[in-house]
Amino acid sequence: MTGRKLKVEAIASGTVIDHIPAGMGIRILNFFELTKQQDRITVGLNLKKSTGGKKDLIKVENTKFTKEQAQQLALFAQDATINVIEDYKVVEKFKVTLPEAIEEVLSCPNTNCITHDEPVSSTFYIKEQQDKVALKCHYCEKSFHQSFFKELV
Ligand SMILES: [Zn+2]
């Protein structure tokens, strides 16, 4: 160790997701299938926060997160910020926020739920309970903590 700071390379255009809780970076990569795309991705794990503690950071070149994706991101990292980069500059910066509902991307943990047998896309309503998030299935009306979803762990 030289003690020198490792500088993460700047990107010309794309998205920087900052303030991801340490350990969530990999889950986010998997969930959004970011590693399957061709563009360059820089991932920082267990980076030191200026306020103490650790965080993960993801830079994805030539990719812009949709509003929907940004909301889904909040399931993993409620305090994450998204920086949109154009021409090496941050042109937009915002905090992610939990959506009221999340569609299609999650499958219901209830194996008896109709969504597993019928060609319907899933819909879950999101409820925040203290610092936890519960998701209620539109079809079977059962609520689950986010840790019950295979897509989120
Ligand atoms: Zn269900």
mmCIF file of C-alpha atoms and ligand atoms in Angstrom:
data_model
loop_
_atom_site.group_PDB
_atom_site.id
_atom_site.type_symbol
_atom_site.label_atom_id
_atom_site.label_comp_id
_atom_site.label_asym_id
_atom_site.label_seq_id
_atom_site.Cartn_x
_atom_site.Cartn_y
_atom_site.Cartn_z
ATOM 1 C CA MET A 1 0.000 0.000 0.000
ATOM 2 C CA THR A 2 1.351 3.340 -1.003
ATOM 3 C CA GLY A 3 -1.235 5.221 0.979
ATOM 4 C CA ARG A 4 -2.114 7.100 -2.136
ATOM 5 C CA LYS A 5 -5.763 7.492 -3.014
ATOM 6 C CA LEU A 6 -7.023 5.333 -5.842
ATOM 7 C CA LYS A 7 -8.667 7.656 -8.267
ATOM 8 C CA VAL A 8 -11.681 6.290 -10.088
ATOM 9 C CA GLU A 9 -11.571 7.270 -13.696
ATOM 10 C CA ALA A 10 -14.004 9.909 -14.851
ATOM 11 C CA ILE A 11 -16.505 8.957 -17.507
ATOM 12 C CA ALA A 12 -17.471 10.995 -20.542
ATOM 13 C CA SER A 13 -21.152 10.201 -20.395
ATOM 14 C CA GLY A 14 -23.311 7.873 -18.415
ATOM 15 C CA THR A 15 -24.503 7.413 -14.886
ATOM 16 C CA VAL A 16 -22.774 7.402 -11.531
ATOM 17 C CA ILE A 17 -24.676 5.817 -8.676
ATOM 18 C CA ASP A 18 -23.222 7.037 -5.412
ATOM 19 C CA HIS A 19 -23.959 6.443 -1.733
ATOM 20 C CA ILE A 20 -24.867 2.801 -2.146
ATOM 21 C CA PRO A 21 -24.664 0.958 1.190
ATOM 22 C CA ALA A 22 -21.557 -1.229 1.247
ATOM 23 C CA GLY A 23 -22.474 -4.717 0.056
ATOM 24 C CA MET A 24 -25.356 -3.614 -2.161
ATOM 25 C CA GLY A 25 -23.268 -2.724 -5.218
ATOM 26 C CA ILE A 26 -23.078 -6.303 -6.459
ATOM 27 C CA ARG A 27 -26.815 -6.861 -5.968
ATOM 28 C CA ILE A 28 -27.558 -3.765 -8.000
ATOM 29 C CA LEU A 29 -25.262 -4.952 -10.795
ATOM 30 C CA ASN A 30 -27.098 -8.270 -10.882
ATOM 31 C CA PHE A 31 -30.600 -6.868 -10.589
ATOM 32 C CA PHE A 32 -30.200 -4.420 -13.453
ATOM 33 C CA GLU A 33 -28.084 -6.930 -15.388
ATOM 34 C CA LEU A 34 -25.480 -4.236 -15.808
ATOM 35 C CA THR A 35 -22.681 -6.738 -16.355
ATOM 36 C CA LYS A 36 -24.453 -8.100 -19.423
ATOM 37 C CA GLN A 37 -24.070 -4.934 -21.380
ATOM 38 C CA GLN A 38 -21.111 -3.963 -23.490
ATOM 39 C CA ASP A 39 -20.370 -0.549 -22.012
ATOM 40 C CA ARG A 40 -17.653 -0.035 -19.505
ATOM 41 C CA ILE A 41 -18.604 -0.275 -15.863
ATOM 42 C CA THR A 42 -16.505 0.822 -12.939
ATOM 43 C CA VAL A 43 -17.426 -0.499 -9.550
ATOM 44 C CA GLY A 44 -16.032 0.686 -6.247
ATOM 45 C CA LEU A 45 -16.734 -1.508 -3.260
ATOM 46 C CA ASN A 46 -16.232 -0.582 0.368
ATOM 47 C CA LEU A 47 -15.098 2.928 -0.426
ATOM 48 C CA LYS A 48 -14.477 5.201 2.513
ATOM 49 C CA LYS A 49 -17.181 7.737 3.146
ATOM 50 C CA SER A 50 -16.191 11.230 4.169
ATOM 51 C CA THR A 51 -18.605 10.877 7.063
ATOM 52 C CA GLY A 52 -17.065 7.567 8.136
ATOM 53 C CA GLY A 53 -18.281 4.101 7.246
ATOM 54 C CA LYS A 54 -18.226 2.497 3.843
ATOM 55 C CA LYS A 55 -20.147 2.698 0.603
ATOM 56 C CA ASP A 56 -20.268 1.211 -2.866
ATOM 57 C CA LEU A 57 -20.250 3.197 -6.077
ATOM 58 C CA ILE A 58 -21.109 2.236 -9.652
ATOM 59 C CA LYS A 59 -20.250 4.074 -12.850
ATOM 60 C CA VAL A 60 -21.913 2.953 -16.035
ATOM 61 C CA GLU A 61 -20.839 4.471 -19.296
ATOM 62 C CA ASN A 62 -23.324 5.509 -21.985
ATOM 63 C CA THR A 63 -26.271 4.457 -19.869
ATOM 64 C CA LYS A 64 -29.009 6.584 -18.431
ATOM 65 C CA PHE A 65 -31.234 5.198 -15.732
ATOM 66 C CA THR A 66 -34.926 5.690 -16.353
ATOM 67 C CA LYS A 67 -37.102 7.153 -13.626
ATOM 68 C CA GLU A 68 -38.504 3.689 -13.114
ATOM 69 C CA GLN A 69 -35.065 2.150 -12.685
ATOM 70 C CA ALA A 70 -34.063 4.915 -10.304
ATOM 71 C CA GLN A 71 -37.079 4.075 -8.185
ATOM 72 C CA GLN A 72 -36.270 0.374 -8.256
ATOM 73 C CA LEU A 73 -32.778 1.269 -7.165
ATOM 74 C CA ALA A 74 -34.261 2.709 -3.977
ATOM 75 C CA LEU A 75 -35.173 -0.814 -2.937
ATOM 76 C CA PHE A 76 -31.466 -1.547 -2.609
ATOM 77 C CA ALA A 77 -30.136 1.811 -1.630
ATOM 78 C CA GLN A 78 -32.594 4.305 -0.208
ATOM 79 C CA ASP A 79 -29.992 7.023 0.139
ATOM 80 C CA ALA A 80 -28.354 6.567 -3.225
ATOM 81 C CA THR A 81 -27.803 9.512 -5.502
ATOM 82 C CA ILE A 82 -27.791 9.320 -9.263
ATOM 83 C CA ASN A 83 -25.463 11.581 -11.194
ATOM 84 C CA VAL A 84 -26.076 11.927 -14.894
ATOM 85 C CA ILE A 85 -22.837 12.667 -16.709
ATOM 86 C CA GLU A 86 -22.507 14.377 -20.043
ATOM 87 C CA ASP A 87 -19.220 15.550 -21.478
ATOM 88 C CA TYR A 88 -17.446 14.730 -18.190
ATOM 89 C CA LYS A 89 -19.797 16.994 -16.248
ATOM 90 C CA VAL A 90 -22.613 16.225 -13.841
ATOM 91 C CA VAL A 91 -25.660 17.614 -15.631
ATOM 92 C CA GLU A 92 -28.240 16.170 -13.279
ATOM 93 C CA LYS A 93 -28.088 14.874 -9.752
ATOM 94 C CA PHE A 94 -30.935 13.437 -7.751
ATOM 95 C CA LYS A 95 -31.729 11.164 -4.851
ATOM 96 C CA VAL A 96 -33.610 7.996 -5.550
ATOM 97 C CA THR A 97 -37.079 7.666 -4.091
ATOM 98 C CA LEU A 98 -39.177 4.595 -3.495
ATOM 99 C CA PRO A 99 -42.021 4.206 -5.969
ATOM 100 C CA GLU A 100 -45.604 3.612 -4.852
ATOM 101 C CA ALA A 101 -45.684 0.433 -6.864
ATOM 102 C CA ILE A 102 -43.272 -1.767 -8.707
ATOM 103 C CA GLU A 103 -44.328 -3.689 -11.781
ATOM 104 C CA GLU A 104 -43.079 -6.672 -13.750
ATOM 105 C CA VAL A 105 -39.609 -7.112 -12.329
ATOM 106 C CA LEU A 106 -40.446 -9.041 -9.150
ATOM 107 C CA SER A 107 -42.104 -12.397 -8.794
ATOM 108 C CA CYS A 108 -44.430 -13.082 -5.883
ATOM 109 C CA PRO A 109 -42.886 -15.055 -2.995
ATOM 110 C CA ASN A 110 -46.272 -16.702 -2.482
ATOM 111 C CA THR A 111 -45.993 -19.894 -4.558
ATOM 112 C CA ASN A 112 -49.803 -20.177 -4.695
ATOM 113 C CA CYS A 113 -50.171 -16.727 -6.170
ATOM 114 C CA ILE A 114 -52.032 -16.552 -9.479
ATOM 115 C CA THR A 115 -49.148 -14.622 -11.039
ATOM 116 C CA HIS A 116 -47.193 -17.870 -11.285
ATOM 117 C CA ASP A 117 -49.827 -19.587 -13.428
ATOM 118 C CA GLU A 118 -51.383 -16.800 -15.408
ATOM 119 C CA PRO A 119 -49.659 -14.590 -17.966
ATOM 120 C CA VAL A 120 -50.024 -11.442 -15.883
ATOM 121 C CA SER A 121 -47.213 -9.127 -14.903
ATOM 122 C CA SER A 122 -46.750 -8.715 -11.204
ATOM 123 C CA THR A 123 -47.587 -5.555 -9.336
ATOM 124 C CA PHE A 124 -46.517 -4.794 -5.784
ATOM 125 C CA TYR A 125 -47.468 -1.814 -3.665
ATOM 126 C CA ILE A 126 -44.724 -0.458 -1.513
ATOM 127 C CA LYS A 127 -45.157 0.477 2.094
ATOM 128 C CA GLU A 128 -42.426 1.868 4.260
ATOM 129 C CA GLN A 129 -42.445 0.667 7.827
ATOM 130 C CA GLN A 130 -39.854 2.481 9.880
ATOM 131 C CA ASP A 131 -36.663 1.763 7.957
ATOM 132 C CA LYS A 132 -38.022 -1.396 6.365
ATOM 133 C CA VAL A 133 -39.900 -1.826 3.142
ATOM 134 C CA ALA A 134 -42.858 -4.137 2.673
ATOM 135 C CA LEU A 135 -44.313 -5.039 -0.698
ATOM 136 C CA LYS A 136 -47.933 -6.055 -1.093
ATOM 137 C CA CYS A 137 -48.958 -8.215 -4.027
ATOM 138 C CA HIS A 138 -51.791 -6.802 -6.092
ATOM 139 C CA TYR A 139 -53.083 -10.313 -6.839
ATOM 140 C CA CYS A 140 -52.843 -12.373 -3.653
ATOM 141 C CA GLU A 141 -52.822 -9.281 -1.411
ATOM 142 C CA LYS A 142 -50.094 -10.705 0.792
ATOM 143 C CA SER A 143 -47.348 -8.447 2.094
ATOM 144 C CA PHE A 144 -43.715 -9.431 2.148
ATOM 145 C CA HIS A 145 -40.557 -7.876 3.463
ATOM 146 C CA GLN A 146 -38.181 -7.196 0.597
ATOM 147 C CA SER A 147 -35.808 -9.953 1.759
ATOM 148 C CA PHE A 148 -38.399 -12.518 0.551
ATOM 149 C CA PHE A 149 -37.902 -11.604 -3.075
ATOM 150 C CA LYS A 150 -35.302 -13.661 -4.847
ATOM 151 C CA GLU A 151 -34.619 -10.744 -7.175
ATOM 152 C CA LEU A 152 -33.682 -8.481 -4.267
ATOM 153 C CA VAL A 153 -31.251 -10.653 -2.320
HETATM 154 ZN ZN ZN B 1 -48.976 -12.673 -5.019
#
